mmCIF file of C-alpha atoms in Angstrom:
data_model
loop_
_atom_site.group_PDB
_atom_site.id
_atom_site.type_symbol
_atom_site.label_atom_id
_atom_site.label_comp_id
_atom_site.label_asym_id
_atom_site.label_seq_id
_atom_site.Cartn_x
_atom_site.Cartn_y
_atom_site.Cartn_z
ATOM 1 C CA UNK A 1 137.174 162.255 -295.055
ATOM 2 C CA UNK A 2 134.898 164.980 -296.513
ATOM 3 C CA UNK A 3 131.769 163.236 -295.493
ATOM 4 C CA UNK A 4 132.961 161.810 -291.818
ATOM 5 C CA UNK A 5 129.531 161.103 -290.001
ATOM 6 C CA UNK A 6 129.716 162.310 -286.217
ATOM 7 C CA UNK A 7 131.169 159.535 -283.442
ATOM 8 C CA UNK A 8 128.522 157.919 -282.343
ATOM 9 C CA UNK A 9 126.830 158.930 -278.448
ATOM 10 C CA UNK A 10 124.425 157.397 -276.680
ATOM 11 C CA UNK A 11 122.278 160.293 -275.989
ATOM 12 C CA UNK A 12 119.477 159.384 -278.081
ATOM 13 C CA UNK A 13 116.473 157.621 -276.658
ATOM 14 C CA UNK A 14 115.457 154.101 -278.622
ATOM 15 C CA UNK A 15 118.857 154.173 -279.700
ATOM 16 C CA UNK A 16 120.964 150.957 -279.389
ATOM 17 C CA UNK A 17 124.110 152.817 -277.450
ATOM 18 C CA UNK A 18 121.179 154.695 -275.124
ATOM 19 C CA UNK A 19 120.079 151.295 -274.433
ATOM 20 C CA UNK A 20 123.409 149.781 -273.663
ATOM 21 C CA UNK A 21 124.283 152.843 -271.082
ATOM 22 C CA UNK A 22 120.145 152.985 -269.754
ATOM 23 C CA UNK A 23 119.784 149.404 -269.669
ATOM 24 C CA UNK A 24 123.080 146.758 -270.543
ATOM 25 C CA UNK A 25 125.116 148.784 -267.965
ATOM 26 C CA UNK A 26 122.796 148.693 -264.798
ATOM 27 C CA UNK A 27 122.043 145.123 -265.659
ATOM 28 C CA UNK A 28 125.813 144.628 -265.242
ATOM 29 C CA UNK A 29 126.172 146.345 -262.068
ATOM 30 C CA UNK A 30 123.344 143.533 -259.902
ATOM 31 C CA UNK A 31 125.221 140.748 -261.972
ATOM 32 C CA UNK A 32 128.793 141.739 -260.291
ATOM 33 C CA UNK A 33 126.349 142.280 -257.380
ATOM 34 C CA UNK A 34 125.110 138.711 -257.180
ATOM 35 C CA UNK A 35 128.249 136.846 -258.181
ATOM 36 C CA UNK A 36 130.312 137.701 -255.038
ATOM 37 C CA UNK A 37 129.513 138.124 -251.432
ATOM 38 C CA UNK A 38 130.793 141.603 -251.612
ATOM 39 C CA UNK A 39 131.292 143.510 -248.080
ATOM 40 C CA UNK A 40 128.960 146.596 -247.339
ATOM 41 C CA UNK A 41 131.771 148.958 -248.270
ATOM 42 C CA UNK A 42 132.003 147.065 -252.123
ATOM 43 C CA UNK A 43 128.594 147.155 -252.276
ATOM 44 C CA UNK A 44 127.792 150.582 -251.630
ATOM 45 C CA UNK A 45 130.325 151.764 -254.367
ATOM 46 C CA UNK A 46 128.281 149.852 -256.802
ATOM 47 C CA UNK A 47 125.167 151.799 -255.629
ATOM 48 C CA UNK A 48 126.779 154.578 -256.375
ATOM 49 C CA UNK A 49 128.001 153.903 -259.696
ATOM 50 C CA UNK A 50 124.518 152.896 -260.419
ATOM 51 C CA UNK A 51 123.333 156.288 -259.486
ATOM 52 C CA UNK A 52 126.221 157.702 -261.441
ATOM 53 C CA UNK A 53 125.438 155.598 -264.482
ATOM 54 C CA UNK A 54 121.361 156.721 -264.708
ATOM 55 C CA UNK A 55 121.260 160.405 -262.661
ATOM 56 C CA UNK A 56 125.225 161.174 -262.722
ATOM 57 C CA UNK A 57 127.650 162.120 -264.564
ATOM 58 C CA UNK A 58 131.427 160.910 -265.211
ATOM 59 C CA UNK A 59 133.649 161.565 -262.356
ATOM 60 C CA UNK A 60 137.380 161.610 -261.846
ATOM 61 C CA UNK A 61 139.445 158.297 -260.894
ATOM 62 C CA UNK A 62 140.316 158.288 -257.256
ATOM 63 C CA UNK A 63 143.409 159.572 -255.982
ATOM 64 C CA UNK A 64 146.455 157.487 -255.951
ATOM 65 C CA UNK A 65 144.736 155.996 -259.234
ATOM 66 C CA UNK A 66 147.309 153.967 -261.190
ATOM 67 C CA UNK A 67 146.664 154.972 -264.522
ATOM 68 C CA UNK A 68 145.109 158.299 -263.847
ATOM 69 C CA UNK A 69 147.697 160.178 -265.836
ATOM 70 C CA UNK A 70 146.780 157.490 -268.531
ATOM 71 C CA UNK A 71 143.363 158.120 -268.470
ATOM 72 C CA UNK A 72 144.025 161.793 -268.378
ATOM 73 C CA UNK A 73 145.542 161.636 -271.940
ATOM 74 C CA UNK A 74 142.523 159.401 -272.925
ATOM 75 C CA UNK A 75 140.508 162.207 -272.741
ATOM 76 C CA UNK A 76 138.968 161.905 -269.060
ATOM 77 C CA UNK A 77 139.156 165.859 -268.025
ATOM 78 C CA UNK A 78 136.787 166.907 -271.205
ATOM 79 C CA UNK A 79 134.088 164.448 -270.300
ATOM 80 C CA UNK A 80 134.392 164.756 -266.169
ATOM 81 C CA UNK A 81 131.572 166.155 -265.098
ATOM 82 C CA UNK A 82 129.009 165.915 -267.914
ATOM 83 C CA UNK A 83 126.780 163.046 -268.674
ATOM 84 C CA UNK A 84 127.948 159.701 -269.123
ATOM 85 C CA UNK A 85 124.887 159.741 -272.282
ATOM 86 C CA UNK A 86 127.038 163.357 -273.576
ATOM 87 C CA UNK A 87 130.397 161.403 -274.081
ATOM 88 C CA UNK A 88 131.199 159.227 -276.902
ATOM 89 C CA UNK A 89 129.492 155.876 -277.242
ATOM 90 C CA UNK A 90 133.202 154.239 -277.169
ATOM 91 C CA UNK A 91 134.445 155.923 -274.279
ATOM 92 C CA UNK A 92 131.284 156.097 -271.969
ATOM 93 C CA UNK A 93 131.426 152.101 -272.143
ATOM 94 C CA UNK A 94 135.431 152.172 -271.501
ATOM 95 C CA UNK A 95 135.233 154.250 -268.696
ATOM 96 C CA UNK A 96 132.397 152.426 -266.841
ATOM 97 C CA UNK A 97 134.338 149.360 -267.195
ATOM 98 C CA UNK A 98 137.245 151.089 -265.438
ATOM 99 C CA UNK A 99 134.648 152.436 -262.644
ATOM 100 C CA UNK A 100 133.269 149.027 -261.856
ATOM 101 C CA UNK A 101 136.939 147.438 -261.666
ATOM 102 C CA UNK A 102 136.918 150.255 -258.417
ATOM 103 C CA UNK A 103 134.110 149.685 -257.121
ATOM 104 C CA UNK A 104 135.169 146.009 -256.360
ATOM 105 C CA UNK A 105 137.993 146.824 -255.174
ATOM 106 C CA UNK A 106 139.974 145.244 -258.277
ATOM 107 C CA UNK A 107 142.948 147.827 -257.674
ATOM 108 C CA UNK A 108 142.979 148.398 -254.412
ATOM 109 C CA UNK A 109 145.045 146.223 -251.798
ATOM 110 C CA UNK A 110 142.778 143.816 -250.153
ATOM 111 C CA UNK A 111 140.914 141.458 -250.344
ATOM 112 C CA UNK A 112 138.939 142.134 -253.876
ATOM 113 C CA UNK A 113 142.224 142.725 -255.540
ATOM 114 C CA UNK A 114 142.581 141.058 -258.291
ATOM 115 C CA UNK A 115 139.612 139.157 -258.583
ATOM 116 C CA UNK A 116 137.805 139.199 -261.789
ATOM 117 C CA UNK A 117 134.072 140.435 -260.895
ATOM 118 C CA UNK A 118 133.287 138.201 -264.311
ATOM 119 C CA UNK A 119 134.771 135.060 -263.766
ATOM 120 C CA UNK A 120 131.658 133.131 -262.911
ATOM 121 C CA UNK A 121 129.733 133.726 -266.059
ATOM 122 C CA UNK A 122 132.877 133.299 -267.995
ATOM 123 C CA UNK A 123 133.897 129.647 -266.263
ATOM 124 C CA UNK A 124 130.351 129.187 -266.380
ATOM 125 C CA UNK A 125 129.865 129.457 -270.432
ATOM 126 C CA UNK A 126 133.416 127.483 -270.268
ATOM 127 C CA UNK A 127 132.291 124.610 -268.932
ATOM 128 C CA UNK A 128 128.909 124.490 -270.598
ATOM 129 C CA UNK A 129 127.716 121.001 -272.234
ATOM 130 C CA UNK A 130 127.805 123.240 -275.475
ATOM 131 C CA UNK A 131 131.997 123.557 -274.866
ATOM 132 C CA UNK A 132 131.583 119.696 -275.276
ATOM 133 C CA UNK A 133 129.683 119.411 -278.420
ATOM 134 C CA UNK A 134 131.794 121.809 -280.078
ATOM 135 C CA UNK A 135 135.327 120.611 -279.078
ATOM 136 C CA UNK A 136 133.926 117.135 -280.118
ATOM 137 C CA UNK A 137 133.474 118.459 -284.163
ATOM 138 C CA UNK A 138 137.495 118.624 -283.897
ATOM 139 C CA UNK A 139 137.230 114.665 -284.131
ATOM 140 C CA UNK A 140 135.070 115.289 -287.143
ATOM 141 C CA UNK A 141 137.810 117.370 -288.519
ATOM 142 C CA UNK A 142 140.651 115.157 -288.500
ATOM 143 C CA UNK A 143 141.788 113.656 -292.068
ATOM 144 C CA UNK A 144 140.133 116.127 -293.882
ATOM 145 C CA UNK A 145 141.768 118.315 -296.108
ATOM 146 C CA UNK A 146 143.603 121.043 -294.968
ATOM 147 C CA UNK A 147 142.010 123.794 -296.985
ATOM 148 C CA UNK A 148 138.642 122.454 -295.518
ATOM 149 C CA UNK A 149 140.035 122.561 -291.364
ATOM 150 C CA UNK A 150 141.126 125.901 -291.957
ATOM 151 C CA UNK A 151 137.483 126.938 -293.253
ATOM 152 C CA UNK A 152 135.803 125.307 -290.685
ATOM 153 C CA UNK A 153 138.337 126.686 -287.926
ATOM 154 C CA UNK A 154 138.311 130.394 -289.798
ATOM 155 C CA UNK A 155 134.381 130.221 -289.075
ATOM 156 C CA UNK A 156 134.811 128.483 -285.890
ATOM 157 C CA UNK A 157 136.516 131.475 -284.747
ATOM 158 C CA UNK A 158 134.172 133.946 -286.466
ATOM 159 C CA UNK A 159 131.087 132.872 -285.295
ATOM 160 C CA UNK A 160 132.326 132.649 -281.534
ATOM 161 C CA UNK A 161 129.726 130.599 -279.482
ATOM 162 C CA UNK A 162 127.243 130.000 -281.854
ATOM 163 C CA UNK A 163 127.369 126.352 -280.988
ATOM 164 C CA UNK A 164 125.112 125.455 -284.131
ATOM 165 C CA UNK A 165 127.859 127.066 -286.545
ATOM 166 C CA UNK A 166 131.233 126.905 -284.745
ATOM 167 C CA UNK A 167 132.181 124.257 -286.713
ATOM 168 C CA UNK A 168 130.278 123.787 -289.902
ATOM 169 C CA UNK A 169 131.947 124.188 -293.248
ATOM 170 C CA UNK A 170 130.709 127.161 -295.395
ATOM 171 C CA UNK A 171 129.886 124.636 -298.162
ATOM 172 C CA UNK A 172 127.505 122.487 -295.597
ATOM 173 C CA UNK A 173 125.347 126.356 -295.403
ATOM 174 C CA UNK A 174 126.505 127.235 -292.667
ATOM 175 C CA UNK A 175 126.538 131.197 -294.005
ATOM 176 C CA UNK A 176 122.987 131.056 -295.155
ATOM 177 C CA UNK A 177 119.992 132.456 -292.915
ATOM 178 C CA UNK A 178 116.619 133.287 -294.241
ATOM 179 C CA UNK A 179 116.259 135.353 -296.851
ATOM 180 C CA UNK A 180 119.965 136.544 -296.880
ATOM 181 C CA UNK A 181 123.201 135.557 -296.140
ATOM 182 C CA UNK A 182 124.313 135.170 -292.447
ATOM 183 C CA UNK A 183 127.964 135.620 -293.911
ATOM 184 C CA UNK A 184 126.865 139.525 -295.660
ATOM 185 C CA UNK A 185 131.008 139.887 -296.663
ATOM 186 C CA UNK A 186 133.454 137.375 -296.896
ATOM 187 C CA UNK A 187 136.856 137.696 -298.379
ATOM 188 C CA UNK A 188 138.300 134.929 -296.782
ATOM 189 C CA UNK A 189 140.219 133.706 -300.296
ATOM 190 C CA UNK A 190 142.351 137.310 -299.717
ATOM 191 C CA UNK A 191 143.747 135.774 -295.899
ATOM 192 C CA UNK A 192 145.437 132.814 -296.122
ATOM 193 C CA UNK A 193 147.790 134.051 -299.040
ATOM 194 C CA UNK A 194 148.975 136.017 -296.364
ATOM 195 C CA UNK A 195 150.302 133.682 -294.205
ATOM 196 C CA UNK A 196 152.899 132.034 -295.869
ATOM 197 C CA UNK A 197 155.092 130.388 -293.822
ATOM 198 C CA UNK A 198 157.239 132.883 -292.454
ATOM 199 C CA UNK A 199 156.796 135.942 -290.120
ATOM 200 C CA UNK A 200 153.788 136.857 -287.295
ATOM 201 C CA UNK A 201 150.320 136.289 -286.940
ATOM 202 C CA UNK A 202 149.268 138.766 -284.355
ATOM 203 C CA UNK A 203 145.384 138.265 -283.246
ATOM 204 C CA UNK A 204 143.441 140.712 -280.939
ATOM 205 C CA UNK A 205 141.204 138.742 -278.717
ATOM 206 C CA UNK A 206 137.313 139.498 -277.847
ATOM 207 C CA UNK A 207 135.826 137.336 -275.690
ATOM 208 C CA UNK A 208 136.790 134.678 -272.964
ATOM 209 C CA UNK A 209 135.420 131.184 -272.582
ATOM 210 C CA UNK A 210 133.549 129.630 -275.697
ATOM 211 C CA UNK A 211 134.406 132.416 -278.131
ATOM 212 C CA UNK A 212 138.092 132.362 -277.338
ATOM 213 C CA UNK A 213 138.725 128.238 -277.479
ATOM 214 C CA UNK A 214 138.000 128.720 -281.230
ATOM 215 C CA UNK A 215 140.115 131.684 -281.692
ATOM 216 C CA UNK A 216 143.347 129.328 -280.127
ATOM 217 C CA UNK A 217 142.391 126.699 -282.386
ATOM 218 C CA UNK A 218 142.693 128.358 -285.479
ATOM 219 C CA UNK A 219 146.038 129.957 -284.354
ATOM 220 C CA UNK A 220 146.772 126.083 -283.312
ATOM 221 C CA UNK A 221 145.886 125.523 -287.001
ATOM 222 C CA UNK A 222 148.326 128.189 -288.157
ATOM 223 C CA UNK A 223 151.534 126.966 -286.148
ATOM 224 C CA UNK A 224 150.790 123.449 -286.508
ATOM 225 C CA UNK A 225 150.579 123.949 -290.570
ATOM 226 C CA UNK A 226 153.649 125.898 -290.352
ATOM 227 C CA UNK A 227 151.591 128.786 -292.116
ATOM 228 C CA UNK A 228 153.522 131.230 -289.344
ATOM 229 C CA UNK A 229 156.476 131.420 -287.808
ATOM 230 C CA UNK A 230 155.080 132.481 -284.224
ATOM 231 C CA UNK A 231 152.012 133.856 -283.524
ATOM 232 C CA UNK A 232 151.116 136.833 -280.637
ATOM 233 C CA UNK A 233 147.454 137.154 -279.099
ATOM 234 C CA UNK A 234 146.442 140.319 -277.431
ATOM 235 C CA UNK A 235 144.535 140.546 -274.500
ATOM 236 C CA UNK A 236 143.058 142.589 -272.415
ATOM 237 C CA UNK A 237 144.861 143.960 -269.383
ATOM 238 C CA UNK A 238 141.782 143.714 -266.895
ATOM 239 C CA UNK A 239 138.725 142.223 -267.108
ATOM 240 C CA UNK A 240 136.748 144.664 -269.465
ATOM 241 C CA UNK A 241 133.124 144.451 -270.944
ATOM 242 C CA UNK A 242 131.630 141.498 -269.222
ATOM 243 C CA UNK A 243 133.753 139.142 -271.152
ATOM 244 C CA UNK A 244 136.864 140.401 -272.750
ATOM 245 C CA UNK A 245 139.448 137.981 -272.524
ATOM 246 C CA UNK A 246 142.422 138.292 -269.927
ATOM 247 C CA UNK A 247 145.959 136.041 -269.697
ATOM 248 C CA UNK A 248 143.919 133.732 -267.038
ATOM 249 C CA UNK A 249 140.970 133.200 -269.333
ATOM 250 C CA UNK A 250 143.647 132.047 -271.907
ATOM 251 C CA UNK A 251 144.999 129.303 -269.275
ATOM 252 C CA UNK A 252 141.377 128.489 -268.166
ATOM 253 C CA UNK A 253 140.493 128.034 -271.729
ATOM 254 C CA UNK A 254 144.027 125.850 -272.404
ATOM 255 C CA UNK A 255 143.087 123.795 -269.482
ATOM 256 C CA UNK A 256 139.887 123.189 -271.307
ATOM 257 C CA UNK A 257 141.286 121.721 -273.972
ATOM 258 C CA UNK A 258 143.912 119.964 -272.616
ATOM 259 C CA UNK A 259 141.549 118.137 -270.561
ATOM 260 C CA UNK A 260 139.234 117.412 -273.217
ATOM 261 C CA UNK A 261 139.094 114.184 -274.992
ATOM 262 C CA UNK A 262 140.311 113.447 -278.547
ATOM 263 C CA UNK A 263 141.439 115.869 -280.592
ATOM 264 C CA UNK A 264 141.230 118.999 -278.388
ATOM 265 C CA UNK A 265 143.347 117.922 -276.322
ATOM 266 C CA UNK A 266 146.077 117.553 -278.883
ATOM 267 C CA UNK A 267 145.387 121.162 -279.685
ATOM 268 C CA UNK A 268 145.762 122.600 -275.941
ATOM 269 C CA UNK A 269 148.704 120.860 -275.621
ATOM 270 C CA UNK A 270 150.462 122.259 -279.147
ATOM 271 C CA UNK A 271 149.196 125.844 -277.854
ATOM 272 C CA UNK A 272 150.657 124.791 -274.420
ATOM 273 C CA UNK A 273 153.683 123.941 -275.531
ATOM 274 C CA UNK A 274 154.027 126.986 -278.097
ATOM 275 C CA UNK A 275 153.223 129.171 -275.160
ATOM 276 C CA UNK A 276 156.645 127.695 -273.689
ATOM 277 C CA UNK A 277 159.015 127.600 -276.054
ATOM 278 C CA UNK A 278 157.711 130.998 -277.697
ATOM 279 C CA UNK A 279 156.170 130.658 -280.920
ATOM 280 C CA UNK A 280 152.379 131.845 -279.059
ATOM 281 C CA UNK A 281 153.345 134.901 -276.827
ATOM 282 C CA UNK A 282 150.735 136.871 -274.890
ATOM 283 C CA UNK A 283 150.366 140.422 -274.987
ATOM 284 C CA UNK A 284 148.749 142.684 -272.423
ATOM 285 C CA UNK A 285 148.959 146.170 -273.290
ATOM 286 C CA UNK A 286 147.469 148.732 -271.724
ATOM 287 C CA UNK A 287 146.017 150.370 -275.029
ATOM 288 C CA UNK A 288 143.992 147.021 -275.355
ATOM 289 C CA UNK A 289 141.634 148.669 -272.828
ATOM 290 C CA UNK A 290 141.624 152.153 -274.420
ATOM 291 C CA UNK A 291 138.581 153.973 -274.786
ATOM 292 C CA UNK A 292 140.096 155.047 -278.205
ATOM 293 C CA UNK A 293 139.878 153.956 -282.121
ATOM 294 C CA UNK A 294 142.825 152.311 -283.142
ATOM 295 C CA UNK A 295 144.361 155.805 -285.736
ATOM 296 C CA UNK A 296 145.718 156.043 -282.307
ATOM 297 C CA UNK A 297 147.815 153.294 -281.777
ATOM 298 C CA UNK A 298 150.917 153.985 -279.724
ATOM 299 C CA UNK A 299 154.052 153.809 -281.811
ATOM 300 C CA UNK A 300 155.137 149.846 -279.981
ATOM 301 C CA UNK A 301 151.881 148.590 -281.742
ATOM 302 C CA UNK A 302 151.829 150.385 -284.607
ATOM 303 C CA UNK A 303 155.462 149.183 -284.955
ATOM 304 C CA UNK A 304 154.160 145.522 -283.911
ATOM 305 C CA UNK A 305 151.376 145.137 -285.971
ATOM 306 C CA UNK A 306 153.300 146.806 -288.941
ATOM 307 C CA UNK A 307 156.050 144.063 -289.299
ATOM 308 C CA UNK A 308 153.272 141.310 -288.982
ATOM 309 C CA UNK A 309 152.573 138.960 -291.654
ATOM 310 C CA UNK A 310 148.714 139.469 -291.197
ATOM 311 C CA UNK A 311 147.030 140.902 -287.715
ATOM 312 C CA UNK A 312 143.770 139.522 -286.784
ATOM 313 C CA UNK A 313 141.220 142.135 -285.378
ATOM 314 C CA UNK A 314 138.621 139.841 -283.664
ATOM 315 C CA UNK A 315 135.181 140.786 -282.638
ATOM 316 C CA UNK A 316 132.358 144.040 -282.712
ATOM 317 C CA UNK A 317 134.603 146.099 -279.943
ATOM 318 C CA UNK A 318 137.957 145.906 -281.548
ATOM 319 C CA UNK A 319 136.118 146.528 -285.664
ATOM 320 C CA UNK A 320 134.477 149.485 -283.879
ATOM 321 C CA UNK A 321 137.871 150.496 -282.789
ATOM 322 C CA UNK A 322 139.136 149.633 -286.244
ATOM 323 C CA UNK A 323 137.105 151.532 -288.445
ATOM 324 C CA UNK A 324 135.860 154.151 -286.241
ATOM 325 C CA UNK A 325 133.062 154.475 -283.979
ATOM 326 C CA UNK A 326 130.749 156.191 -286.571
ATOM 327 C CA UNK A 327 127.374 155.298 -288.385
ATOM 328 C CA UNK A 328 129.374 154.787 -291.783
ATOM 329 C CA UNK A 329 127.384 153.850 -294.416
ATOM 330 C CA UNK A 330 127.308 150.056 -294.964
ATOM 331 C CA UNK A 331 128.979 150.519 -298.518
ATOM 332 C CA UNK A 332 131.924 152.869 -297.440
ATOM 333 C CA UNK A 333 134.904 150.480 -298.374
ATOM 334 C CA UNK A 334 137.059 148.690 -295.829
ATOM 335 C CA UNK A 335 140.497 149.630 -297.184
ATOM 336 C CA UNK A 336 139.466 153.145 -296.703
ATOM 337 C CA UNK A 337 139.027 153.296 -293.321
ATOM 338 C CA UNK A 338 141.900 151.007 -292.458
ATOM 339 C CA UNK A 339 144.102 152.736 -294.561
ATOM 340 C CA UNK A 340 145.325 153.939 -291.453
ATOM 341 C CA UNK A 341 146.184 149.874 -289.956
ATOM 342 C CA UNK A 342 150.184 149.879 -290.327
ATOM 343 C CA UNK A 343 150.062 146.521 -291.594
ATOM 344 C CA UNK A 344 148.091 143.832 -293.598
ATOM 345 C CA UNK A 345 144.525 143.237 -291.912
ATOM 346 C CA UNK A 346 141.617 141.359 -291.435
ATOM 347 C CA UNK A 347 138.173 141.945 -289.494
ATOM 348 C CA UNK A 348 136.248 138.278 -288.191
ATOM 349 C CA UNK A 349 133.372 139.668 -286.572
ATOM 350 C CA UNK A 350 129.411 138.752 -285.867
ATOM 351 C CA UNK A 351 127.415 142.437 -286.354
ATOM 352 C CA UNK A 352 125.996 143.534 -282.739
ATOM 353 C CA UNK A 353 126.573 147.404 -283.013
ATOM 354 C CA UNK A 354 125.127 150.273 -285.471
ATOM 355 C CA UNK A 355 128.750 150.338 -286.993
ATOM 356 C CA UNK A 356 129.659 148.305 -290.413
ATOM 357 C CA UNK A 357 131.251 149.225 -294.163
ATOM 358 C CA UNK A 358 132.414 147.015 -296.680
ATOM 359 C CA UNK A 359 129.129 145.690 -297.861
ATOM 360 C CA UNK A 360 127.784 145.483 -301.572
ATOM 361 C CA UNK A 361 124.617 148.070 -302.116
ATOM 362 C CA UNK A 362 122.344 145.041 -302.936
ATOM 363 C CA UNK A 363 123.619 143.062 -299.445
ATOM 364 C CA UNK A 364 122.959 146.443 -297.693
ATOM 365 C CA UNK A 365 119.218 146.522 -299.656
ATOM 366 C CA UNK A 366 118.265 142.699 -299.156
ATOM 367 C CA UNK A 367 119.378 142.908 -294.963
ATOM 368 C CA UNK A 368 116.882 146.468 -294.771
ATOM 369 C CA UNK A 369 114.120 144.925 -296.437
ATOM 370 C CA UNK A 370 114.343 141.883 -294.937
ATOM 371 C CA UNK A 371 114.940 142.983 -291.591
ATOM 372 C CA UNK A 372 114.935 146.984 -291.260
ATOM 373 C CA UNK A 373 117.842 147.922 -288.705
ATOM 374 C CA UNK A 374 117.897 144.832 -286.288
ATOM 375 C CA UNK A 375 120.605 143.229 -288.633
ATOM 376 C CA UNK A 376 123.052 145.403 -287.487
ATOM 377 C CA UNK A 377 122.768 144.791 -283.673
ATOM 378 C CA UNK A 378 121.299 141.003 -283.625
ATOM 379 C CA UNK A 379 124.491 139.324 -283.976
ATOM 380 C CA UNK A 380 123.021 137.464 -286.704
ATOM 381 C CA UNK A 381 125.611 138.235 -289.462
ATOM 382 C CA UNK A 382 128.900 137.993 -290.160
ATOM 383 C CA UNK A 383 131.536 139.071 -292.059
ATOM 384 C CA UNK A 384 135.457 138.495 -292.877
ATOM 385 C CA UNK A 385 137.100 141.535 -294.236
ATOM 386 C CA UNK A 386 141.020 141.638 -295.602
ATOM 387 C CA UNK A 387 142.750 144.352 -296.264
ATOM 388 C CA UNK A 388 146.147 143.225 -297.408
#
């Protein structure tokens, strides 16, 4: 596009990206320090990463890192020796989590190898009483018409861990919040016709815990109603962005479902069996943790998404990667920014960063008038966008 805005950086004090790099990342380092009794070596490494984030520069991966060549292809050489704030925000965020795993010894042979530094927080959320309330709501859906169940589960997946909205039907007012709708774009009428009973549903997951559970319930509905022959759930290959889902998180969520009373257990058993017979497949591709937009999808993923009946892209980070991490005019058509994607695609996303597209001018004006710029990042609004 001739008027393409620049890629978002984190170099502007007072901006949301700057606050993530300058405030959120140091807080995450402290959270990780407090979550485990790391030895002095690991604590020194965390201190060094903190100093690098605040006052230092991007450093190369250690000698012998298993993914050194991969990160070289992902642009590490272009940013080494420069401030974290000068690199594209998406790149800086992704590399921060890669270096955090180095600091805690996640990839290094030894006692901390493979230990998820975010696991305590994930399990606390998954085991919270609010999760019980959300799962109990499934009993209320039993016996409802299939279309109402589908709407409820779609909105549950959209809103994730907002317990007050998780399983409420839009007809009951779940899409209203103050002077402007909470749901600022809704193409759901175009989503369901893409699931015709044949082919594959791909779902690119976002967060673990109480946000992953409704994603799994949506998949269970699609498989149980035979809206697709199989589903592929794409997760991260290693812990990432604090709460992003890995294969281990999927298994934790399924155990939580199967141990619950009522309808939740039936959903869990359906998913467990689907994994066992191949109707549900877990995929943890290295590109899932790449600091790159989906315009750079590798050939194997392009082929998979191109052959799918529908790919559902969940969450804020995946949305940024799908449409490009740029401050587009909000009325830029979603179809234009996703024309590169190899097959039909739907985005389910709560707004937690500056990037947004596909809004009508009236909605944008109402949001600006009611909330200024805060509506872009507060997580109080959401969208369902589809490109067929």
